[in-house]
Amino acid sequence: MRSLVLFLVQYGGVALFFLLEAVCLYLVVNYNQKQEEIWLNSSNIISGTILNFRSDISQYYNLSEFADSLAADNARLKARLNNAQFVQTILMDSIKDVEKQQQFTYIAARVVNSTIHLHNNTFTIDRGSKHGIQPHMGVIDSNPGGGIVGIVTNVSENYSVVMALLHQEIKVPAALSRNKYHGFLSWQPSNPKKINLIDVPKHAEIRRKDTVETSTHSALFPAGIPVGIVDTFWQDPGSNFHTISAKLINDLGNVQYVYVVNNLMKGEIVKLEEEASGE
Amino acid sequence: MNSSIIKNGIRFVLLVLAQILIFKSIDLDTNGFSYFTIFFYPIFILLLPIRTPTVLVVFLGFILGLTVDVFYDSLGVHAGASVFSAFIRSTILNVLEPRGGYEVNASPTKSNYGINFFFRYAAIFMFFHILVYFSLEIFTPVYFNEIFIRTGFSFILSLLFVIIFQYLFNPKE
């Protein structure tokens, strides 16, 4: 009992001080009109700060619009890269005249619908004929590591449907980046993370971890975009070709932004090849 | 001991009466804006015996402030200031403790420890009391200047009256 009294004498002052100051503050705010108003106003300032914070968050949601404009910017910049240019270099005597002409332009688009678990998968993107998209245009991923998405098949005014890389009918020329041996990308409905490179010549030297990239044979994609990493390869009995199973560089399950590739010289190539085969 | 309680009790009543009857009416009121308030009642806390436990000082400060508040119609404002100054009283006394220490049952008065001691003690005490009072009265840091101007004016005048009180009555305890 004595020690309790001593304890109270020693520390009770501090406790009582805080308690009574709290009581005083309560009295001040509740029984004095001016202070009450100031108190309420200050509370409003605090709630105002919270509301501001909330609007900051809603701005965050507007970020998607912002991202759209950035994607469009990217498309413009991508079109200025080297692999989007057709090099018109002419060697004449010893004068080297380097001239470049625009070959590829890009249209940024957002994926609005996609499937990856069906046998024939498609993507729907929010750009259409109004924005310059035509069937048989290539679609690449916005993923900085590379990766392609598929080929445009149907176009409406505002939307386009893309035959995904994960489609049984897909056939995109591709090559090994190390030695440039060609083949075709083809997909068997099994694993949405893997793709096959078929028709690779038998004598091609293949190693695991080789990169598969888009080739110069394709009129739909600029050359040199990484597509996958070689995982396994084999030779079917009686066949003269290797089949390579590669792991896709991009995950088609979470593609958000894509670029539709517009090859300005495709018409010329197609026309020429038709003429040649018609002869 | 008992006489001390009675004396302090009487002092309590007289100081509150002086405050509400005299000093309340001489607030210089110009256009509804008073530049100063003379604080006379804190003398009660100021002169409590030095060995009074802080708990008791704080509690008495609260009762004193609340009593004054009732007459000033500003519930909590004087009380808040009094509780604060009552709480820091022991700290001020420790800081100003003379070389020989305080005598048992002594009060910190002019007659016990000299005008030098008492002036410093009262000045620090009154300054904090008045500063807290105007902080609670104005209640917003927006009028920072006003808090300091009014604290300054009130401080000088109140301290003057507190010292005059010592010379008039020269209390031993």
XYZ file of C-alpha atoms in Angstrom:
452
model
C 0.000 0.000 0.000
C 2.818 2.326 0.937
C 4.675 1.528 -2.280
C 1.489 2.123 -4.272
C 1.152 5.562 -2.696
C 4.817 6.247 -3.411
C 4.340 5.118 -6.999
C 1.361 7.402 -7.416
C 3.267 10.322 -5.891
C 6.149 9.719 -8.240
C 4.401 8.977 -11.533
C 0.779 9.892 -10.875
C 1.568 13.527 -11.699
C 2.398 12.728 -15.315
C -0.636 10.505 -15.743
C -2.959 12.992 -14.094
C -1.456 15.788 -16.186
C -2.215 14.037 -19.469
C -5.639 12.957 -18.274
C -6.635 16.438 -17.143
C -5.199 18.102 -20.275
C -7.294 15.715 -22.350
C -10.346 16.622 -20.253
C -9.578 20.330 -20.736
C -9.197 19.929 -24.469
C -12.500 18.111 -24.588
C -14.157 20.922 -22.606
C -12.557 23.600 -24.792
C -13.797 22.023 -27.991
C -17.268 21.190 -26.710
C -18.184 24.267 -24.716
C -16.543 27.120 -26.637
C -18.134 28.116 -29.889
C -15.055 29.590 -31.571
C -12.761 26.713 -30.705
C -15.453 24.257 -31.733
C -15.667 25.853 -35.166
C -11.915 25.810 -35.552
C -11.871 22.184 -34.479
C -14.515 21.244 -37.029
C -12.747 23.236 -39.741
C -9.476 21.532 -38.982
C -11.250 18.209 -39.206
C -12.478 19.346 -42.610
C -8.927 20.126 -43.633
C -7.939 16.628 -42.605
C -10.859 15.029 -44.426
C -10.023 17.256 -47.401
C -6.539 15.806 -47.405
C -8.018 12.340 -47.435
C -10.300 13.260 -50.341
C -7.284 14.602 -52.209
C -5.568 11.327 -51.615
C -8.569 9.551 -53.047
C -8.498 11.647 -56.199
C -4.818 10.822 -56.556
C -5.798 7.190 -56.584
C -8.493 7.749 -59.187
C -5.852 9.443 -61.294
C -3.995 6.207 -61.051
C -6.925 4.516 -62.711
C -6.706 6.984 -65.571
C -3.240 5.628 -66.066
C -4.534 3.268 -68.752
C -5.288 6.233 -71.023
C -1.821 7.476 -70.303
C -0.416 4.074 -71.166
C -2.342 4.158 -74.459
C -0.675 7.370 -75.486
C 2.712 5.974 -74.489
C 2.066 2.857 -76.574
C 1.281 5.047 -79.584
C 4.520 6.902 -78.991
C 6.366 3.599 -78.857
C 4.842 2.506 -82.127
C 6.117 5.674 -83.737
C 9.588 5.151 -82.310
C 9.657 1.484 -83.285
C 8.998 2.488 -86.872
C 12.257 4.429 -86.778
C 14.333 1.450 -85.717
C 16.752 -0.098 -88.151
C 14.807 -3.284 -88.737
C 11.825 -1.263 -89.881
C 13.801 0.288 -92.695
C 14.390 -1.020 -96.171
C 18.016 -0.325 -96.923
C 18.584 0.992 -100.403
C 22.325 0.801 -100.358
C 23.913 1.004 -103.729
C 27.548 0.257 -104.279
C 28.759 2.256 -107.185
C 32.510 2.361 -107.758
C 33.743 3.170 -104.298
C 31.051 5.578 -103.376
C 28.737 4.131 -100.794
C 25.360 5.748 -100.871
C 23.325 4.650 -97.915
C 19.691 5.337 -98.330
C 16.936 4.048 -96.109
C 13.277 3.814 -96.818
C 10.500 3.166 -94.367
C 9.358 -0.425 -94.579
C 7.477 -1.115 -91.372
C 5.130 1.065 -89.373
C 3.388 0.046 -86.183
C -0.075 0.590 -84.810
C -0.416 0.260 -81.042
C -3.451 -1.666 -79.846
C -4.838 -3.059 -76.648
C -5.968 -6.621 -76.227
C -9.638 -6.673 -75.272
C -10.241 -10.407 -75.441
C -8.080 -13.456 -75.725
C -8.015 -17.216 -75.390
C -5.019 -19.447 -74.937
C -6.445 -22.777 -73.852
C -8.433 -23.706 -76.948
C -7.145 -25.602 -79.945
C -7.398 -22.532 -82.101
C -6.817 -19.415 -80.064
C -7.567 -15.851 -81.056
C -7.053 -12.375 -79.709
C -9.328 -9.416 -80.174
C -7.706 -5.971 -80.275
C -9.261 -2.534 -80.104
C -8.009 -1.221 -83.422
C -9.669 -1.832 -86.776
C -9.936 -0.680 -90.356
C -10.507 2.868 -89.173
C -7.023 2.821 -87.761
C -5.418 1.304 -90.827
C -5.468 -2.360 -89.927
C -5.937 -4.914 -92.691
C -6.069 -8.718 -92.658
C -2.714 -10.514 -92.867
C -0.822 -8.038 -90.800
C 1.571 -9.343 -88.175
C 1.003 -8.594 -84.502
C 3.916 -8.381 -82.074
C 4.031 -8.141 -78.306
C 4.861 -4.897 -76.499
C 7.073 -6.986 -74.205
C 10.581 -5.443 -74.357
C 12.093 -8.927 -74.560
C 10.344 -9.559 -77.852
C 7.740 -12.083 -78.832
C 5.082 -12.180 -81.491
C 1.368 -12.581 -80.965
C -0.132 -13.638 -84.253
C -1.639 -12.545 -87.546
C -4.711 -10.377 -88.132
C -7.494 -12.365 -89.762
C -10.703 -10.368 -89.487
C -11.080 -6.626 -89.314
C -14.098 -4.534 -88.413
C -14.303 -0.779 -88.128
C -12.941 -0.582 -84.590
C -11.757 -4.088 -83.750
C -9.656 -6.798 -85.211
C -9.383 -10.497 -84.538
C -5.909 -11.923 -84.440
C -5.135 -15.561 -85.125
C -2.844 -16.221 -82.210
C 0.503 -17.946 -82.406
C -1.352 -20.632 -80.474
C -3.485 -21.582 -83.469
C -3.218 -24.840 -85.406
C -3.219 -23.047 -88.742
C -0.457 -20.613 -87.924
C 2.617 -20.807 -90.139
C 5.142 -18.054 -89.647
C 8.637 -18.206 -91.116
C 11.268 -18.118 -88.393
C 14.955 -18.863 -88.062
C 17.597 -19.750 -85.529
C 19.375 -16.552 -84.669
C 22.819 -18.149 -84.405
C 23.063 -19.695 -87.883
C 19.957 -18.391 -89.637
C 18.551 -21.820 -90.600
C 14.938 -21.415 -91.538
C 11.793 -23.155 -90.517
C 8.182 -22.409 -89.783
C 6.530 -21.734 -86.481
C 3.692 -24.113 -85.919
C 1.686 -24.964 -82.863
C 0.263 -28.212 -81.591
C -2.536 -27.813 -79.075
C -0.648 -28.891 -76.032
C 1.122 -26.217 -74.120
C 0.450 -22.475 -74.450
C 4.021 -21.761 -73.428
C 5.693 -23.801 -76.186
C 5.833 -23.626 -79.945
C 7.374 -25.820 -82.599
C 9.758 -24.753 -85.314
C 9.240 -27.281 -88.084
C 10.991 -27.942 -91.381
C 14.443 -27.004 -90.152
C 17.003 -28.581 -92.525
C 18.539 -31.835 -91.317
C 22.099 -30.546 -91.527
C 21.409 -27.534 -89.344
C 23.371 -27.557 -86.126
C 20.974 -26.912 -83.254
C 21.810 -26.348 -79.629
C 19.646 -26.011 -76.626
C 19.112 -22.387 -75.495
C 19.445 -21.156 -79.070
C 17.130 -18.280 -79.848
C 14.407 -18.581 -82.436
C 13.649 -15.267 -84.092
C 11.526 -13.902 -86.913
C 13.271 -14.293 -90.214
C 13.791 -12.127 -93.221
C 11.511 -14.491 -95.169
C 8.455 -13.140 -93.496
C 6.639 -10.244 -95.022
C 4.531 -9.865 -91.906
C 7.178 -9.333 -89.237
C 10.376 -7.310 -89.113
C 13.375 -9.610 -88.930
C 15.141 -10.401 -85.700
C 12.360 -10.325 -83.128
C 13.065 -13.083 -80.579
C 10.240 -15.595 -80.422
C 11.437 -18.482 -78.295
C 14.316 -20.423 -76.780
C 15.143 -23.918 -78.093
C 14.174 -26.526 -75.561
C 14.262 -29.922 -77.315
C 14.583 -31.031 -80.944
C 14.166 -34.265 -82.843
C 13.944 -35.774 -86.279
C 10.794 -37.612 -87.214
C 11.496 -41.024 -88.782
C 11.841 -40.804 -92.541
C 11.857 -37.037 -92.475
C 14.573 -34.799 -93.791
C 13.824 -32.088 -91.310
C 14.319 -31.329 -87.666
C 11.461 -30.304 -85.455
C 12.362 -27.967 -82.643
C 10.297 -27.389 -79.553
C 10.900 -23.895 -78.205
C 9.769 -22.123 -75.097
C 7.960 -18.885 -75.953
C 9.685 -15.692 -74.886
C 6.417 -13.912 -74.104
C 3.540 -15.225 -72.071
C 0.491 -15.001 -74.281
C -1.687 -15.349 -71.219
C -1.025 -11.809 -70.032
C -0.504 -9.778 -73.166
C -1.991 -6.305 -72.710
C -0.547 -4.157 -75.443
C 0.415 -5.245 -78.921
C 1.746 -3.578 -82.025
C 0.228 -4.344 -85.378
C 2.935 -4.399 -88.017
C 2.205 -2.690 -91.305
C 4.637 -3.690 -94.021
C 4.545 -0.891 -96.578
C 6.227 -3.101 -99.182
C 4.109 -6.189 -98.759
C 1.914 -5.420 -101.765
C 4.971 -5.184 -103.942
C 6.345 -8.538 -102.721
C 3.035 -10.331 -103.105
C 2.445 -8.953 -106.581
C 5.923 -9.891 -107.746
C 5.673 -13.402 -106.380
C 2.264 -13.912 -107.995
C 3.645 -12.796 -111.318
C 6.574 -15.157 -110.981
C 4.431 -18.171 -110.117
C 1.969 -17.346 -112.873
C 4.599 -17.613 -115.558
C 0.313 21.411 8.115
C -3.322 22.107 8.840
C -2.735 25.829 8.950
C -1.090 25.558 5.547
C -4.219 23.904 4.109
C -6.473 26.580 5.619
C -4.219 29.392 4.428
C -4.057 28.005 0.922
C -7.808 27.435 0.956
C -8.443 31.052 1.871
C -5.905 32.194 -0.709
C -7.674 30.135 -3.351
C -10.996 31.838 -2.684
C -9.536 35.345 -2.458
C -7.432 35.000 -5.603
C -10.362 33.685 -7.642
C -12.528 36.542 -6.328
C -9.828 39.095 -7.202
C -9.491 37.620 -10.641
C -13.190 37.583 -11.509
C -14.187 40.791 -9.728
C -11.232 43.058 -10.454
C -9.004 41.761 -13.240
C -11.759 40.464 -15.448
C -13.246 43.960 -15.682
C -9.993 45.726 -16.531
C -9.321 43.688 -19.635
C -8.538 46.407 -22.129
C -11.328 45.791 -24.559
C -10.964 47.665 -27.839
C -13.567 46.796 -30.438
C -14.174 43.408 -28.908
C -10.521 42.512 -29.202
C -8.631 42.374 -25.934
C -4.878 42.649 -26.260
C -4.206 41.317 -22.838
C -5.623 39.469 -19.912
C -4.142 39.895 -16.462
C -3.552 36.552 -14.827
C -3.651 36.881 -11.086
C -5.056 33.553 -9.921
C -1.929 31.481 -10.852
C -0.315 32.932 -7.703
C -2.158 30.157 -5.875
C -0.232 27.408 -7.691
C 2.911 29.530 -7.607
C 2.895 29.707 -3.799
C 1.930 26.132 -2.915
C 4.500 24.537 -0.567
C 7.524 23.276 -2.486
C 7.123 19.680 -1.300
C 3.526 19.389 -2.498
C 3.333 16.248 -4.702
C 2.937 16.970 -8.414
C -0.275 14.917 -8.487
C -1.838 17.266 -5.957
C -0.486 20.398 -7.654
C -1.870 19.303 -11.022
C -5.222 18.430 -9.481
C -5.455 21.752 -7.624
C -4.456 23.529 -10.833
C -7.335 21.849 -12.607
C -9.849 22.821 -9.927
C -8.547 26.395 -9.879
C -8.634 26.774 -13.660
C -12.082 25.258 -13.890
C -13.411 27.646 -11.225
C -12.047 30.639 -13.111
C -13.392 29.210 -16.389
C -16.906 29.070 -14.995
C -16.828 32.839 -14.475
C -15.006 33.601 -17.714
C -17.434 31.400 -19.632
C -14.538 29.669 -21.363
C -14.770 26.138 -20.011
C -11.464 24.304 -20.283
C -9.231 27.151 -21.432
C -7.983 28.422 -18.058
C -8.077 24.867 -16.744
C -5.835 23.616 -19.534
C -3.323 26.383 -18.921
C -3.371 25.818 -15.158
C -2.900 22.069 -15.460
C 0.046 22.662 -17.741
C 1.776 25.237 -15.579
C 1.055 23.179 -12.446
C 2.693 20.209 -14.101
C 5.889 22.060 -15.054
C 6.120 23.810 -11.666
C 8.281 21.090 -10.095
C 10.640 21.156 -13.082
C 11.078 24.930 -12.796
C 11.722 24.562 -9.065
C 14.329 21.868 -9.690
C 16.115 24.031 -12.238
C 16.157 27.067 -9.946
C 17.022 25.136 -6.763
C 19.412 27.247 -4.651
C 22.743 25.828 -3.538
C 21.512 24.782 -0.107
C 18.360 23.154 -1.452
C 14.829 23.936 -0.346
C 13.731 23.817 3.289
C 11.055 21.328 4.295
C 7.533 22.765 4.158
C 8.790 26.048 2.719
C 6.946 27.899 -0.033
C 8.763 29.497 -2.950
C 8.187 33.087 -1.883
C 10.152 36.316 -2.049
C 10.609 36.424 1.722
C 12.053 32.869 1.781
C 14.410 32.894 -1.212
C 14.749 36.525 -2.260
C 13.338 38.616 -5.063
C 15.958 37.355 -7.532
C 14.797 33.779 -7.176
C 11.154 34.662 -7.059
C 11.298 36.861 -10.146
C 12.883 34.153 -12.287
C 10.555 31.490 -10.894
C 7.420 33.555 -11.442
C 8.554 34.714 -14.894
C 9.097 31.209 -16.277
C 5.919 29.928 -14.654
C 3.730 32.785 -15.846
C 5.173 32.737 -19.344
C 4.218 29.119 -19.922
C 0.869 29.543 -18.254
C -0.028 32.471 -20.495
C 1.393 30.914 -23.655
C -0.696 27.779 -23.172
C -3.715 29.905 -22.303
C -3.589 31.864 -25.554
C -2.791 28.762 -27.558
C -5.999 27.223 -26.269
C -7.907 30.500 -26.534
C -6.925 31.247 -30.147
C -6.718 27.536 -30.909
C -5.135 27.736 -34.316
C -1.514 28.101 -35.378
C -2.815 30.257 -38.237
C -2.846 33.267 -35.871
C 0.636 32.492 -34.621
C 1.497 36.209 -34.390
C -1.573 36.975 -32.358
C -0.721 34.240 -29.862
C 2.692 35.771 -29.311
C 1.614 39.417 -29.188
C -1.114 38.709 -26.656
C 1.161 36.412 -24.668
C 3.788 39.165 -24.540
C 1.464 41.950 -23.345
C -0.315 39.747 -20.839
C 2.930 38.309 -19.564
C 4.448 41.690 -18.701
C 1.320 43.004 -16.952
C 0.552 39.762 -15.109
C 4.101 39.404 -13.882
C 3.966 42.981 -12.636
C 0.893 42.203 -10.535
C 2.356 38.928 -9.252
C 5.474 40.797 -8.027
C 3.364 43.601 -6.545
C 1.436 40.930 -4.632
C 4.697 39.709 -3.093
C 5.654 43.242 -2.008
C 2.162 43.985 -0.681
C 1.622 40.867 1.404
C 5.132 39.395 1.539
C 3.769 35.908 2.386
C 6.068 33.445 4.152
C 4.106 30.416 2.994
